[in-house]
Coordinates of C-alpha atoms in Angstrom, one line a residue:
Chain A
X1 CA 19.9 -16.6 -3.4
X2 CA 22.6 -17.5 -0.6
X3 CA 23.0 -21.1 0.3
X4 CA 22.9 -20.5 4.1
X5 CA 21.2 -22.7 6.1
X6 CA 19.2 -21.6 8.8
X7 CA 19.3 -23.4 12.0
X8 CA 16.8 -24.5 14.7
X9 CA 17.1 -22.7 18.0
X10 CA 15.7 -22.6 21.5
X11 CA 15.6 -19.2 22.9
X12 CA 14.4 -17.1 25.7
X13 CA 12.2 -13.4 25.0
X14 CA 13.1 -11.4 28.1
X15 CA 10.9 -8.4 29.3
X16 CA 12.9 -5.6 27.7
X17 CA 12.3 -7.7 24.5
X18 CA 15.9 -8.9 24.5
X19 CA 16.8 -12.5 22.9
X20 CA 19.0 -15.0 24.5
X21 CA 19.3 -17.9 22.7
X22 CA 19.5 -21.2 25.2
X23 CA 20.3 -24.4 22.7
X24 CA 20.9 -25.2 18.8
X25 CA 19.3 -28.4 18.2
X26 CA 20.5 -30.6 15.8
X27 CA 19.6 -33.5 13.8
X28 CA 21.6 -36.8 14.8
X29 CA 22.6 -39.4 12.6
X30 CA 19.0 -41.2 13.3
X31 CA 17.4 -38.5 12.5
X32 CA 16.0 -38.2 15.8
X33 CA 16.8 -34.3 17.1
X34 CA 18.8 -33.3 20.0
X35 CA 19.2 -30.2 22.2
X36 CA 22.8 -28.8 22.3
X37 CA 22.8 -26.1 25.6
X38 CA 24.7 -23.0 24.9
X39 CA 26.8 -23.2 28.1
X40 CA 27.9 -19.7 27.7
X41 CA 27.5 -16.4 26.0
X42 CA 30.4 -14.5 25.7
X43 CA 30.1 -11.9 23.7
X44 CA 26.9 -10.0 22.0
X45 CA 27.5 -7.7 19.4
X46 CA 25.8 -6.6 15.7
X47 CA 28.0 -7.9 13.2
X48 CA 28.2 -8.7 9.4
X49 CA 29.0 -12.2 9.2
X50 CA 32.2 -13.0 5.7
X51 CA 31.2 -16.3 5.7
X52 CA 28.0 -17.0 5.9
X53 CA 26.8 -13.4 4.8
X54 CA 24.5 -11.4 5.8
X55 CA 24.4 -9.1 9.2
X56 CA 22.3 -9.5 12.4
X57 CA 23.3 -10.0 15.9
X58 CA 26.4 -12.1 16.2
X59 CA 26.5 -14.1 19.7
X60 CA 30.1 -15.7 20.4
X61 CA 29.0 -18.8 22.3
X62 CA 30.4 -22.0 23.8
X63 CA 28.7 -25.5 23.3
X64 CA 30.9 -27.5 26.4
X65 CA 34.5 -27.2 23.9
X66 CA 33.3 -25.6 21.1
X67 CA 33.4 -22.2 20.4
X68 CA 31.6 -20.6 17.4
X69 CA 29.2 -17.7 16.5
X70 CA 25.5 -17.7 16.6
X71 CA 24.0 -15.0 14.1
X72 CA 20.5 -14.1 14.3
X73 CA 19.2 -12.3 11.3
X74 CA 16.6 -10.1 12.3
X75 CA 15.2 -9.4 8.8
X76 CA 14.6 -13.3 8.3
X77 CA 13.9 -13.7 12.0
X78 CA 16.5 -16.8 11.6
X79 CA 19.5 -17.9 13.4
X80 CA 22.8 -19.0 11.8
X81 CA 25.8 -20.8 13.0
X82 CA 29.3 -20.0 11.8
X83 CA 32.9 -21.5 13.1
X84 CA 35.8 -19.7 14.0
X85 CA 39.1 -19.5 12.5
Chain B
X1 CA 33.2 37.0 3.4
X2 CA 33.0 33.6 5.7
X3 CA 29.9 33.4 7.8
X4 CA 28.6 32.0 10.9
X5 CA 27.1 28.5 8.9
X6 CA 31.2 28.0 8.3
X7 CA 31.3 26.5 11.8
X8 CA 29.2 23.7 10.9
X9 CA 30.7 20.4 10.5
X10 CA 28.6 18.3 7.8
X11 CA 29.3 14.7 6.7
X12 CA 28.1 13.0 3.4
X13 CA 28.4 9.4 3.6
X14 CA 27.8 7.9 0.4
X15 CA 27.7 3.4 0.3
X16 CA 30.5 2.6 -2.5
X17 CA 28.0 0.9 -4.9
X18 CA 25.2 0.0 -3.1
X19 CA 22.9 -2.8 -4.6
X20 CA 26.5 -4.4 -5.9
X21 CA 27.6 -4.5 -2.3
X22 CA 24.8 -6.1 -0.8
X23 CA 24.7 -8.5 -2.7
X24 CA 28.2 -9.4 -2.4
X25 CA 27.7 -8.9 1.1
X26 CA 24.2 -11.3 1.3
X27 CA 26.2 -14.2 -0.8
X28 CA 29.8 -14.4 0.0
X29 CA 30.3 -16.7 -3.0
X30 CA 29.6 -13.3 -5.3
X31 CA 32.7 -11.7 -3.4
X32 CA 35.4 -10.8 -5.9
X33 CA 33.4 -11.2 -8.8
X34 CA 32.5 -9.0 -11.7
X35 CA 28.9 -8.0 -10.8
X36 CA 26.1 -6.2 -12.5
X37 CA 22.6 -5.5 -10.5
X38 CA 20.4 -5.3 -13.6
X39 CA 17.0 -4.9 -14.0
X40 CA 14.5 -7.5 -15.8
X41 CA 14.9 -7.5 -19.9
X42 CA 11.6 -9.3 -20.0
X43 CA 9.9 -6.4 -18.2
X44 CA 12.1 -4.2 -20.5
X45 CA 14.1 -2.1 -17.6
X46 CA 17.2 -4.4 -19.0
X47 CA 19.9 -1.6 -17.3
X48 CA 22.6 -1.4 -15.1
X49 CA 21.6 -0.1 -12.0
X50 CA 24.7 -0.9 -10.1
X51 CA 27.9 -2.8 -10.7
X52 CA 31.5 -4.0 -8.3
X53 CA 34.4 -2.1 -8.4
X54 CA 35.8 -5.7 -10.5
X55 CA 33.4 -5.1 -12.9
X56 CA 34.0 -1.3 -13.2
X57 CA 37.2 -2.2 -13.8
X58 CA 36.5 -4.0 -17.2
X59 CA 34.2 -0.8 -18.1
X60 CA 31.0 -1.3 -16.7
X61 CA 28.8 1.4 -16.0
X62 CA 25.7 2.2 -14.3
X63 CA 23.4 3.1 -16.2
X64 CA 24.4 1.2 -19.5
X65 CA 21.9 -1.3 -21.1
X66 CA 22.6 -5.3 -20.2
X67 CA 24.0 -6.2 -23.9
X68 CA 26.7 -3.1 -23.4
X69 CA 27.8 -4.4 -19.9
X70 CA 28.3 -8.1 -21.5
X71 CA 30.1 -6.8 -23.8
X72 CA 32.4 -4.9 -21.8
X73 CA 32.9 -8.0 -19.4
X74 CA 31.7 -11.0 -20.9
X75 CA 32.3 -13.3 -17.7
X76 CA 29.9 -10.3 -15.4
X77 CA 27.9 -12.1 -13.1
X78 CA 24.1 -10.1 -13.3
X79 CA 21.8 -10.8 -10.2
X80 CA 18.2 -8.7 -10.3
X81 CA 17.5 -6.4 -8.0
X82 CA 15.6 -6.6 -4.9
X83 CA 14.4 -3.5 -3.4
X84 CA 13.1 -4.7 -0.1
X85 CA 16.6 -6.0 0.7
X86 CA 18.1 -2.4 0.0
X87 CA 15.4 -0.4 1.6
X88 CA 16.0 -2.4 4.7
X89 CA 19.9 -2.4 4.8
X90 CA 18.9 1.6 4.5
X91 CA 16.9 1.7 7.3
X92 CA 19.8 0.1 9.2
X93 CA 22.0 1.9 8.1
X94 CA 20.4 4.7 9.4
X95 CA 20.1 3.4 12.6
X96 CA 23.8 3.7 12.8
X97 CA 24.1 7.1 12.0
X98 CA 21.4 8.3 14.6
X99 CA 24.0 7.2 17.4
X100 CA 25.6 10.1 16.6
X101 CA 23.4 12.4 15.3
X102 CA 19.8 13.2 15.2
X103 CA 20.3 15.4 11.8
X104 CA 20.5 12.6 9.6
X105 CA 19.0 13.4 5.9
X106 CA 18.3 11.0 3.8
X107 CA 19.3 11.1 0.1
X108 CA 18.2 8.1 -1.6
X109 CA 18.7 5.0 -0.6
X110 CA 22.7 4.8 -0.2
X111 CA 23.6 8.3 0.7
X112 CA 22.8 10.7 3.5
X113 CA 24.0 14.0 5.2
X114 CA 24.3 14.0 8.9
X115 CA 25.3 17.5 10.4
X116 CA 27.7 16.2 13.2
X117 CA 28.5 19.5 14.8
X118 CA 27.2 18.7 18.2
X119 CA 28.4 15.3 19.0
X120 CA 32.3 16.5 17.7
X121 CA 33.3 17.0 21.6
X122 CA 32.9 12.9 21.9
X123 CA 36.0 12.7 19.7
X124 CA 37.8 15.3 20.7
X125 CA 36.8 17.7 18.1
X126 CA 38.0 15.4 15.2
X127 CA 35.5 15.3 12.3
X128 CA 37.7 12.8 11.1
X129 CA 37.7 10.3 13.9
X130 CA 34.2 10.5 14.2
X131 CA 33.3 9.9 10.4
X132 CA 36.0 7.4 10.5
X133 CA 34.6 5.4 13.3
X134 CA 31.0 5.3 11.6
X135 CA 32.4 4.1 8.4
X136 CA 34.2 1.0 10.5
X137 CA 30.9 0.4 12.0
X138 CA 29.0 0.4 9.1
X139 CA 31.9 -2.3 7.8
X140 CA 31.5 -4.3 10.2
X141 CA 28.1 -4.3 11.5
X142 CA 27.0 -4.6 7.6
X143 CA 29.8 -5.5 5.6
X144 CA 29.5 -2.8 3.1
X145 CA 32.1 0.0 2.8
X146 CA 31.4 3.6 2.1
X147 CA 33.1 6.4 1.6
X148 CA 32.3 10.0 2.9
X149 CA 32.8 13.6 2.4
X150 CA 33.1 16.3 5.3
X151 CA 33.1 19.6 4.9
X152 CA 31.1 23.2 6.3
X153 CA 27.9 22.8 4.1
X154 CA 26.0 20.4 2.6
X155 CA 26.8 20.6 -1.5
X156 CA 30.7 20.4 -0.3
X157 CA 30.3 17.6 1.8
X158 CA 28.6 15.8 -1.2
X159 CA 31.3 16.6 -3.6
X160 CA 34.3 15.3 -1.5
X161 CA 32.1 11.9 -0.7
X162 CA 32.2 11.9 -4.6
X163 CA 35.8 12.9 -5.0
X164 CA 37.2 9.9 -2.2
X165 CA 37.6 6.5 -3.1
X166 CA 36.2 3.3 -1.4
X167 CA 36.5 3.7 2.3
X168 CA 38.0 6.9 2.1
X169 CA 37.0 10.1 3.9
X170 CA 37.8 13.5 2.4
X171 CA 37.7 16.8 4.6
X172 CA 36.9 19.8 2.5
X173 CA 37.4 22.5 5.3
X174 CA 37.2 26.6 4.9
X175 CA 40.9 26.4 4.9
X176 CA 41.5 24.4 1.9
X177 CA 38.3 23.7 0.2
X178 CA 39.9 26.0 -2.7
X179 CA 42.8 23.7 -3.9
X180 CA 40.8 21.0 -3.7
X181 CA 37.0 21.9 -5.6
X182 CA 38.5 25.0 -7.9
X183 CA 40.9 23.2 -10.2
X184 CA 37.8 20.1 -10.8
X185 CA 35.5 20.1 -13.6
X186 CA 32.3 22.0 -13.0
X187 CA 30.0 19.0 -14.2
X188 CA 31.1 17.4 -10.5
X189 CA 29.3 19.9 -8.9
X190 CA 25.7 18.8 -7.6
X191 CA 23.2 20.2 -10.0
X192 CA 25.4 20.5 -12.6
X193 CA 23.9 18.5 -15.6
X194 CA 25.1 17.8 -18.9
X195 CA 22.5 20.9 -20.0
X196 CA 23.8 23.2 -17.6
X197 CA 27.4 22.2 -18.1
X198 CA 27.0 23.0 -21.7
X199 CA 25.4 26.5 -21.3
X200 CA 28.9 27.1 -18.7
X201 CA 30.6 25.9 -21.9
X202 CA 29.5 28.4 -23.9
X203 CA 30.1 31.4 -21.2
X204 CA 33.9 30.2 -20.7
X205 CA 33.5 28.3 -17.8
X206 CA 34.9 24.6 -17.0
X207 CA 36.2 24.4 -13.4
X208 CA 34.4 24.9 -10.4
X209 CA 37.0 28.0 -9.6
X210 CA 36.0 29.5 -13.1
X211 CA 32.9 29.4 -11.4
X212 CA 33.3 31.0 -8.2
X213 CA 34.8 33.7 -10.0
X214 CA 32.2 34.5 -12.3
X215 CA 29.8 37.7 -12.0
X216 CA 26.6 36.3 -10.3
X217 CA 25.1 39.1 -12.3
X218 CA 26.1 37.8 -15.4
X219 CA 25.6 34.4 -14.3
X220 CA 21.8 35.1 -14.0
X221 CA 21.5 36.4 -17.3
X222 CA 23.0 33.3 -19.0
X223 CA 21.8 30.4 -16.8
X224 CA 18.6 32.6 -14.7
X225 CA 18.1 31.8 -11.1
X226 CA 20.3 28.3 -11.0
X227 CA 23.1 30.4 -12.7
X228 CA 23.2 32.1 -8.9
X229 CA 22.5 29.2 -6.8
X230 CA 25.7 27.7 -8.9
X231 CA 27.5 30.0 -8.0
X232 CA 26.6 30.3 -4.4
X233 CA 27.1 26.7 -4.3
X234 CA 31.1 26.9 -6.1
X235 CA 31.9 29.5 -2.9
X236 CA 30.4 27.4 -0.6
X237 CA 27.8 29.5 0.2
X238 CA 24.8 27.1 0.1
X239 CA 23.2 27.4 4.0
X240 CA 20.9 24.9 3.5
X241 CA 20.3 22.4 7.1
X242 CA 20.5 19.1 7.4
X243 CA 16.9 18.1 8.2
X244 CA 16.2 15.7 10.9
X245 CA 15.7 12.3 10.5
X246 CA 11.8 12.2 10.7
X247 CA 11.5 15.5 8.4
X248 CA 8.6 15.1 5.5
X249 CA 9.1 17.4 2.6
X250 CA 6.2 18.9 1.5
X251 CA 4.6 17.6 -1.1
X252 CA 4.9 18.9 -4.4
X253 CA 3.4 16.8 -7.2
X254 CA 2.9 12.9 -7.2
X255 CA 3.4 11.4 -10.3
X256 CA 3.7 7.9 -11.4
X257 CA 5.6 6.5 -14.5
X258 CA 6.5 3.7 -16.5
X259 CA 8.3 1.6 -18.8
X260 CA 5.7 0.0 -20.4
X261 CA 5.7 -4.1 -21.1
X262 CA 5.1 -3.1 -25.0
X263 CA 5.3 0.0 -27.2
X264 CA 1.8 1.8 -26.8
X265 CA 1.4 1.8 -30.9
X266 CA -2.1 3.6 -31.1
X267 CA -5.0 5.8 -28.9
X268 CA -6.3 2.6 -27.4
X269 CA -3.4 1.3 -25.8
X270 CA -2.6 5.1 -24.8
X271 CA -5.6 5.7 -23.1
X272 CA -5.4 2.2 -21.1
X273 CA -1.8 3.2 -20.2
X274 CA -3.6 6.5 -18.8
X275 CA -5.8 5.4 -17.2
X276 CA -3.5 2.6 -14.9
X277 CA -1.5 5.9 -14.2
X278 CA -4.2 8.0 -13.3
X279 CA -5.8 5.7 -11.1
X280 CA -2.5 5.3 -8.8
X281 CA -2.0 9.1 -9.2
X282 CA -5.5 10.0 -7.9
X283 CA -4.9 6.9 -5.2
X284 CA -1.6 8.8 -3.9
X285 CA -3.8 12.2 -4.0
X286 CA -7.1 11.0 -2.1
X287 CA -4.3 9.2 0.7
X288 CA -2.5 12.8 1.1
X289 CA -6.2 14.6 1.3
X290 CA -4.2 16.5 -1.8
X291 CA -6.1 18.2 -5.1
X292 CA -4.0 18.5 -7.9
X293 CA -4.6 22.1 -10.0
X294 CA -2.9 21.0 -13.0
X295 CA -2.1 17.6 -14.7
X296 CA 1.6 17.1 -16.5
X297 CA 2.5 14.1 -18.6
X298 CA 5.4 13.3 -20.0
X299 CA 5.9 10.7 -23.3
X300 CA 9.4 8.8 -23.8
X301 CA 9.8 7.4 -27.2
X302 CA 12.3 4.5 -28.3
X303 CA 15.2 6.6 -29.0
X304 CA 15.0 7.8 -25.1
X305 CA 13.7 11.1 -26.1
X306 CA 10.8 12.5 -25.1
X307 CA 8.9 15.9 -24.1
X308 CA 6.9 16.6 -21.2
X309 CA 3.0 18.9 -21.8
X310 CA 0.9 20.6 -19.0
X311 CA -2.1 21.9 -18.7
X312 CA -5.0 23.4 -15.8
X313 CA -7.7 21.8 -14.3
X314 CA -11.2 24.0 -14.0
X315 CA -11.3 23.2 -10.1
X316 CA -9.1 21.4 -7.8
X317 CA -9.9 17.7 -8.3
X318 CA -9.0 13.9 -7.1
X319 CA -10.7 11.6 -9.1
X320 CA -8.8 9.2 -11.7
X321 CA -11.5 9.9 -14.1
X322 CA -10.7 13.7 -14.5
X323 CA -7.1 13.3 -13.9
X324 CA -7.3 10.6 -17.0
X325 CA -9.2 12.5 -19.0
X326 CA -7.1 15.7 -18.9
X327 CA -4.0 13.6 -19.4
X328 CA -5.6 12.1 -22.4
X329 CA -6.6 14.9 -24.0
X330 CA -3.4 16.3 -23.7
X331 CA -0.8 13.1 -25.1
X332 CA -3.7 13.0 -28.0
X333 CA -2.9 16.9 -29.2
X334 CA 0.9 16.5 -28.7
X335 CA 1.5 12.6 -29.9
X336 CA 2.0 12.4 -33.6
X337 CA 1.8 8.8 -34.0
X338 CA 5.6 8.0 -32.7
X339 CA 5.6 4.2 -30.6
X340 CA 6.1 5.0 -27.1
X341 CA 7.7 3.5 -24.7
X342 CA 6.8 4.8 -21.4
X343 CA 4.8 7.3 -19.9
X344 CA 4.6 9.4 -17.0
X345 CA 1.4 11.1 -15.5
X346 CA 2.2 13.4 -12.7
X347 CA -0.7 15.9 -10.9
X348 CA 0.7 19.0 -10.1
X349 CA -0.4 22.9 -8.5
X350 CA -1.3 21.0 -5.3
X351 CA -4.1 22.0 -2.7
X352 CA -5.5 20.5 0.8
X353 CA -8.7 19.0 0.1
X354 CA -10.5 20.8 2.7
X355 CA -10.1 24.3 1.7
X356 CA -12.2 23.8 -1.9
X357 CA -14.3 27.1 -3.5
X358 CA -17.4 25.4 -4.7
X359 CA -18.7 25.6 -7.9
X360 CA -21.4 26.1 -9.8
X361 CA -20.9 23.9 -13.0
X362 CA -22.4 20.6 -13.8
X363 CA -19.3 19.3 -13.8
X364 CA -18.4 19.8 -10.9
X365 CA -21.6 17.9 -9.4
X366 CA -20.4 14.8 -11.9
X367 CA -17.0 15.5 -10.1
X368 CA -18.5 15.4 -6.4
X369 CA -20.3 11.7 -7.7
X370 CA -17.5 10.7 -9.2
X371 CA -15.4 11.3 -5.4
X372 CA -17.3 8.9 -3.8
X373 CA -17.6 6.8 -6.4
X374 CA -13.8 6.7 -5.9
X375 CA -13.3 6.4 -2.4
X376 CA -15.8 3.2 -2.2
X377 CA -13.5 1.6 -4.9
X378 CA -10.1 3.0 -2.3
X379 CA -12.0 0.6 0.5
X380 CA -12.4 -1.8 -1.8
X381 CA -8.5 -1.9 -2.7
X382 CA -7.6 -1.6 0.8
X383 CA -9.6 -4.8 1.7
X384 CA -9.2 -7.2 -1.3
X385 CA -6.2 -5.8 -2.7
X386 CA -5.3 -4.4 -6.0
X387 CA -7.1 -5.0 -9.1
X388 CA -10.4 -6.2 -7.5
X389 CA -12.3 -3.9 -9.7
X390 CA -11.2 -2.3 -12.7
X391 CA -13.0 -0.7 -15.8
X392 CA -14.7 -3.0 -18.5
X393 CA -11.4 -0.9 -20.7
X394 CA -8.6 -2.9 -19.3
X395 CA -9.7 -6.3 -20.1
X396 CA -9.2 -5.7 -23.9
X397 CA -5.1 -5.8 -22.7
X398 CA -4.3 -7.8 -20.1
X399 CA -0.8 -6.9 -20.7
X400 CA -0.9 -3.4 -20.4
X401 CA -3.4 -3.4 -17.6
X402 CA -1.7 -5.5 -15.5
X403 CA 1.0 -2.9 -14.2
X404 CA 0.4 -1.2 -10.6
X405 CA 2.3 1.6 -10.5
X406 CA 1.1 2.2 -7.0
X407 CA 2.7 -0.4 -5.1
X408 CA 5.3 -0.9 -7.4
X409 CA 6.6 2.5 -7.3
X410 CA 9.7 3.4 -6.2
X411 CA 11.1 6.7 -4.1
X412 CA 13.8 8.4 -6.1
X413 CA 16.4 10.7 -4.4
X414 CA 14.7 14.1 -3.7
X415 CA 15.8 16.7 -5.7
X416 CA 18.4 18.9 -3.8
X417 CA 16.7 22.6 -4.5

């Protein structure tokens, strides 16, 4: 089995059925959990992720700084973080 | 003598070892590795259904048992198969195609003919380009990597998707499709088997141009009709269309079979083997509002051999117990007391169930009970699931009883005639 982990994601269902994914929220040090807003979305594509594996849609996003991609897997109906190099 | 078909552009895009690639492509870490997709040796179907090109490398082939594979490679990584992971990396696969192309056919799991004729202006006219740009999409929207075969009908298209390499595309067009298919062997053409590429053995013939130049005439007399559909095949001749995507082939027999969890040593374990076929046979039937006319089985022994027996029904029928009992009857005059290891019960001579001629024989009454009896149990299965009744028979082996060929069966390629 793949050791991906899946991670927890706020996200928005639009009319057309479309997702848009709003915030990845993490687990702090305290173990109390926070929201991270995705500040943008700049790119939305179905990709096969190298790293991580697996395919779904890949969403290039920006957390403030940070840039990285945000796959969601429709088969597993879970989302998946990846960095960039 | 070129016809009008020739115009036709047809792709066949074929995924470089399937199962291997996606699970490479699910688990990064397998990347690069010698890999095996295997089946179960527990549950006896201990074979190599599809290995990486690292692992072809060291001599492992499809198709050989587990132990031969280790052997080969003693380092080869083996993961089992999982089929629902496949059939959906199929379906999406498929999806990608149909943004070019509503003629999109199927042929197993991994490999389908699209008929791209009409959407060829989008690229200029450039098979190639087009094929090309599906093949990157399919890389990187899925991470797998196929390879494809274009040419002006189907069994050409199939044969340079064979012929190319990982990722690669080969055109087979009217123009040069001689230099390229004549001088190959003739067992690389579809429907070629090692049977008929024997019998061409024994008339002379080893190429595919050897082939094409034979007398159909005499071609018929050695090999009977397939001797001419060969040979229409080698000239590129074969018209056949590319059906669209939701196209349902008739059906022409449902059968079920198995390897069996233990060799079926004497009648009783035959007849419960029977009878766990027959039920998912007559299942399949009463579903397609199908009669079968006829009942085949076939028997497989240790060494892999096996023959296949057939025989008629007195009237069109549905029912497990009639199927069972005709597929009994017939294993019990043919067996001689071999072990076997799996067996295969398939209903053929189909019929709608609606258009019946009634009868006048008790039999057929028991036969008309029996239906309904049948149908209650279908509800029965379709609310609580397999296995919530069976007959008092199975609970003498669990073991043997406790296969469901009906939702454990598995769609094969269809066969290309």
């Amino acid at each position: 089995m793949p050791a991906r982990e899946p991670i927890e994601v706020i996200h928005r269902t639009t009319r057309e059925g479309k997702v848009v994914p709003l915030a990845i929220v993490w687990e702090d040090e305290c173990g109390g959990q926070r929201d991270y807003p995705i500040d943008e979305i700049l790119d939305v594509r179905n990709a096969a992720s190298t790293k991580l594996g697996g395919y779904g849609v890949r969403f290039h996003v920006r957390l403030r700084r940070a840039y990285r991609y945000l796959y969601y897997h429709w088969n597993e109906y879970k989302w998946y973080i990846e960095k960039i190099e | 003598m070129r016809c009008l078909f020739d115009n036709r552009v047809i792709a066949h895009v074929d995924a470089n070892s399937y199962y291997a690639s996606m699970e490479m492509m699910d688990d990064p870490s397998l990347t690069g590795k010698a890999l095996a997709v295997c089946g179960r040796v527990e549950e006896r179907h201990g074979i190599v259904l599809a290995a990486s090109p690292e692992a072809k490398w060291f001599g492992v082939k499809t198709g050989q048992a587990n132990w031969e594979a280790l052997r080969c490679c003693p380092r080869l990584t083996i993961v089992p198969p999982d089929y629902p992971k496949y059939i959906y990396g199929c379906k999406d696969m498929r999806r990608i195609f149909l943004d070019y192309t509503p003629l999109v056919e199927g042929f197993g799991l991994d490999e389908a003919f699209l008929d791209i004729t009409g959407s060829l202006h989008r690229f200029g006219g450039d098979p190639v380009a087009l094929v090309q740009e599906i093949l990157e999409r399919i890389h990187f929207e899925m991470g797998i990597t196929c390879s494809a075969g274009i040419s002006f009908n189907k069994v050409f298209a199939k044969f340079g998707s064979d012929l190319a390499g990982r990722k690669e595309i080969i055109r087979i067009g009217v123009d040069n499709y001689q230099e390229i298919m004549w001088p190959r062997p003739v067992k690389e053409l579809l429907n070629v088997g090692s049977a008929t590429n024997k019998k061409l053995g024994w008339c002379g013939i080893s190429t595919v141009g050897q082939l094409a130049k034979a007398d159909p005439e005499y071609l018929r007399r050695r090999l009977g009709k397939n001797g001419v559909t060969l040979w229409q095949f080698a000239n590129g001749y074969d018209k056949s269309q590319v059906k669209p995507i939701d196209f349902r082939f008739p059906v022409k027999s449902i059968s079920n079979s198995s390897t069996m969890p233990r060799d079926l040593i004497n009648e009783e374990d035959i007849a419960i083997a029977i009878d766990v076929h027959a039920e998912s046979v007559a299942a399949r039937l009463r579903m397609e509002h199908l009669k079968c006319r006829g009942v085949q089985v076939g028997l497989r022994f240790h060494d892999l051999m096996g023959f296949e027996r057939q025989t008629r029904m007195g009237f069109p029928c549905y029912t497990a117990r009639s199927i069972g009992a005709a597929a009994k009857r017939l294993v019990l005059e043919n067996w001689r007391g071999k072990p076997l290891r799996g067996i295969c019960v398939r209903a053929i001579d189909l019929v709608p169930d609606e258009l019946e001629q009634m009868c006048l024989l008790p039999s057929y009454r028991l036969e008309m009970r029996q239906e309904k009896l049948e149908k209650a149990w279908d509800v029965l299965e379709h609310r609580f699931g397999h296995g919530v009744l069976a007959p008092c028979s199975h609970l003498t082996d669990p073991l043997l009883s406790s296969i469901n060929p009906k939702d454990e069966h598995v769609i094969y390629p269809m066969s290309y005639m």
